[in-house]
Tab-separated table of C-alpha atoms in Angstrom:
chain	number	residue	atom	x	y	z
D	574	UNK	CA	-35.234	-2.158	112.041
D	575	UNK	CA	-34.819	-0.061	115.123
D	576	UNK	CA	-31.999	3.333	114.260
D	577	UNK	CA	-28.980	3.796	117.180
D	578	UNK	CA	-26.718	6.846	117.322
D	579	UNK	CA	-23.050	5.949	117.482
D	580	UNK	CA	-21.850	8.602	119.374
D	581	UNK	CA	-18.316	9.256	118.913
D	582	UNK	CA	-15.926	10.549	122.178
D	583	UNK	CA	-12.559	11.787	121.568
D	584	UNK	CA	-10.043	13.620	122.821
D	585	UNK	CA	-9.774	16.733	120.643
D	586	UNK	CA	-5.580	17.038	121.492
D	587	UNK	CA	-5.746	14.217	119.437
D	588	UNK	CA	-6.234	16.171	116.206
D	589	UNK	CA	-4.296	19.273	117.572
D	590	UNK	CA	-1.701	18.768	116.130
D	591	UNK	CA	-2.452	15.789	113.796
D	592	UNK	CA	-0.334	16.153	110.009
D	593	UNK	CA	-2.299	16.426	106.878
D	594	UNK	CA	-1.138	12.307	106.316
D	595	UNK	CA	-2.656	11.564	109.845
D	596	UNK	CA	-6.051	13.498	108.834
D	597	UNK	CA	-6.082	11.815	105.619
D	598	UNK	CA	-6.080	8.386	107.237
D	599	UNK	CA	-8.491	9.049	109.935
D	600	UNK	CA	-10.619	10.090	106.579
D	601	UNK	CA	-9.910	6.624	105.198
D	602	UNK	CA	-10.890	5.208	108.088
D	603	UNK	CA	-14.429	6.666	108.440
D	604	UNK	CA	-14.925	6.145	105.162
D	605	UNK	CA	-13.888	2.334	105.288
D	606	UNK	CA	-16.238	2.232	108.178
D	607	UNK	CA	-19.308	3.491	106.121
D	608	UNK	CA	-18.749	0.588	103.487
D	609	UNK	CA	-18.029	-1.959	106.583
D	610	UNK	CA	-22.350	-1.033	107.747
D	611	UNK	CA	-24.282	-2.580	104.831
D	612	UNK	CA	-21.922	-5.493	105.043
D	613	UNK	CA	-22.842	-6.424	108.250
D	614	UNK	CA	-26.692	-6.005	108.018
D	615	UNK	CA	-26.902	-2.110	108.399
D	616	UNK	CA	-28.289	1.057	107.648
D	617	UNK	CA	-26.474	4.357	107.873
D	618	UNK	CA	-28.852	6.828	107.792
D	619	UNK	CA	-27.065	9.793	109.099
D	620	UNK	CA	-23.698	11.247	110.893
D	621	UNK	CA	-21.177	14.426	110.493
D	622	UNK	CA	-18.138	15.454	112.398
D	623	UNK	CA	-19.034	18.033	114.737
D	624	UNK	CA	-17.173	21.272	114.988
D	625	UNK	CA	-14.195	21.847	117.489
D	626	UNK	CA	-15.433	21.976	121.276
D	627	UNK	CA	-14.446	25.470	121.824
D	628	UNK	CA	-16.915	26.347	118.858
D	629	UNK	CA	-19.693	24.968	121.521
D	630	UNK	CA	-22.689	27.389	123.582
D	631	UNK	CA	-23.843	25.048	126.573
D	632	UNK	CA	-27.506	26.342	127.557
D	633	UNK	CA	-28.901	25.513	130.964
D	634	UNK	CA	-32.083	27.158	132.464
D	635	UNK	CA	-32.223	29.355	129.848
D	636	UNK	CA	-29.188	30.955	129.851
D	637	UNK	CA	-26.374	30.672	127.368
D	638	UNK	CA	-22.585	30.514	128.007
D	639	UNK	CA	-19.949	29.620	125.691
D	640	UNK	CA	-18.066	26.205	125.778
D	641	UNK	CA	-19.003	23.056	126.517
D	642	UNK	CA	-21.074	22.077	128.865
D	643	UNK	CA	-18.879	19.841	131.091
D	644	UNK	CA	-15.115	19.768	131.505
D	645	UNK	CA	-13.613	16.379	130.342
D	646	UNK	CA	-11.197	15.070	128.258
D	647	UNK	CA	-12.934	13.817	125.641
D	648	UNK	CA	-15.936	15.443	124.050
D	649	UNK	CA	-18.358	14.194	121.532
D	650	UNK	CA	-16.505	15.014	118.292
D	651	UNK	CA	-18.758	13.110	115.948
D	652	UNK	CA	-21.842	10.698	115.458
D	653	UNK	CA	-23.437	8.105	112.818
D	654	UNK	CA	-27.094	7.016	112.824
D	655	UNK	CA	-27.415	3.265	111.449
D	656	UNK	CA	-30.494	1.061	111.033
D	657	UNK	CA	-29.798	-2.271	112.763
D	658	UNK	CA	-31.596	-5.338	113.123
D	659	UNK	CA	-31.385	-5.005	117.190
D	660	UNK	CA	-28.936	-3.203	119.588
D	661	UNK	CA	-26.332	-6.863	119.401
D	662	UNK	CA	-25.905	-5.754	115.722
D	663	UNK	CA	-25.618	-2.213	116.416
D	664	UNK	CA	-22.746	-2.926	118.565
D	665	UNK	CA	-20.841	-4.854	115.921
D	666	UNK	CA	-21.417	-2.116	113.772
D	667	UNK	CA	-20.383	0.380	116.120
D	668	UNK	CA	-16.969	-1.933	117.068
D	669	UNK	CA	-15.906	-1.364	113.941
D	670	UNK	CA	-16.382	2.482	114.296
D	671	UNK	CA	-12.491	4.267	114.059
D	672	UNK	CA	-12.225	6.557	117.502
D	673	UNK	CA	-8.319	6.231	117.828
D	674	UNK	CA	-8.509	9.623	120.177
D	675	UNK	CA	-11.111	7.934	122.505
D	676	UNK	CA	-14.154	5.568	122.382
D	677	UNK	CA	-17.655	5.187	120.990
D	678	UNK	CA	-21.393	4.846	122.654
D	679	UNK	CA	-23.850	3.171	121.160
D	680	UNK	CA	-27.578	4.788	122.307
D	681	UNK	CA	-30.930	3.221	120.833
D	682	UNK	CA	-32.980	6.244	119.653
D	683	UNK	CA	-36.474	7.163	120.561
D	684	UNK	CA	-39.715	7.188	118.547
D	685	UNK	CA	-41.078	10.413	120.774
D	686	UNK	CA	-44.541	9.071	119.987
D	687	UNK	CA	-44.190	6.386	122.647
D	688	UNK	CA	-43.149	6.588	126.101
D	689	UNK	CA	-39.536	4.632	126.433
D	690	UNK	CA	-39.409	4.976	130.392
């Protein structure tokens, strides 16, 4: 089985101002989503819910500045790293993934040993 990263883009207004009942569903919802994976054929090796964007240090040439590294309206907010048959699969899988602030991306990952390009 080859392992993709389901790289999760939001907008982090979203949450801003998001109630306790809103939180607790989008909680539901991730966790629905991690029973949904083995269902369909998949592996979920990994994830986590990545802090706020203003928490962020961008690094370029070797010097560090605070923020992120681009200016956009959504940010990577989150990520999952499932096992999957091939990258069709993966893509079910990662339909299925709840983003309601924004989309997902699904990216094969590397095995550094070999030379993808």
């Amino acid at each position: 089985m080859s392992q993709f990263a389901i790289l999760i883009y939001e907008d982090p207004a979203y949450y801003a101002t998001m109630t306790p009942e809103g939180w607790a569903a989008v909680v539901d919802a991730h966790n629905a989503f991690t029973t949904q994976v083995p269902e369909l054929g998949g592996t979920l090796t990994g994830g986590g819910a990545l802090a706020p964007v203003t928490t962020a240090t961008a690094i370029k040439g070797g010097s560090a500045t605070d923020g992120p590294f681009v200016e956009s309206k959504e940010a990577l907010l989150g990520y999952y790293v499932v096992e999957a048959r091939d990258v069709d699969l993966a893509i079910e899988i990662a339909k299925l993934c709840p983003a309601t602030g924004g989309g997902v991306e699904v990216r094969p990952l590397i095995d550094p040993a070999t030379n993808p390009f």
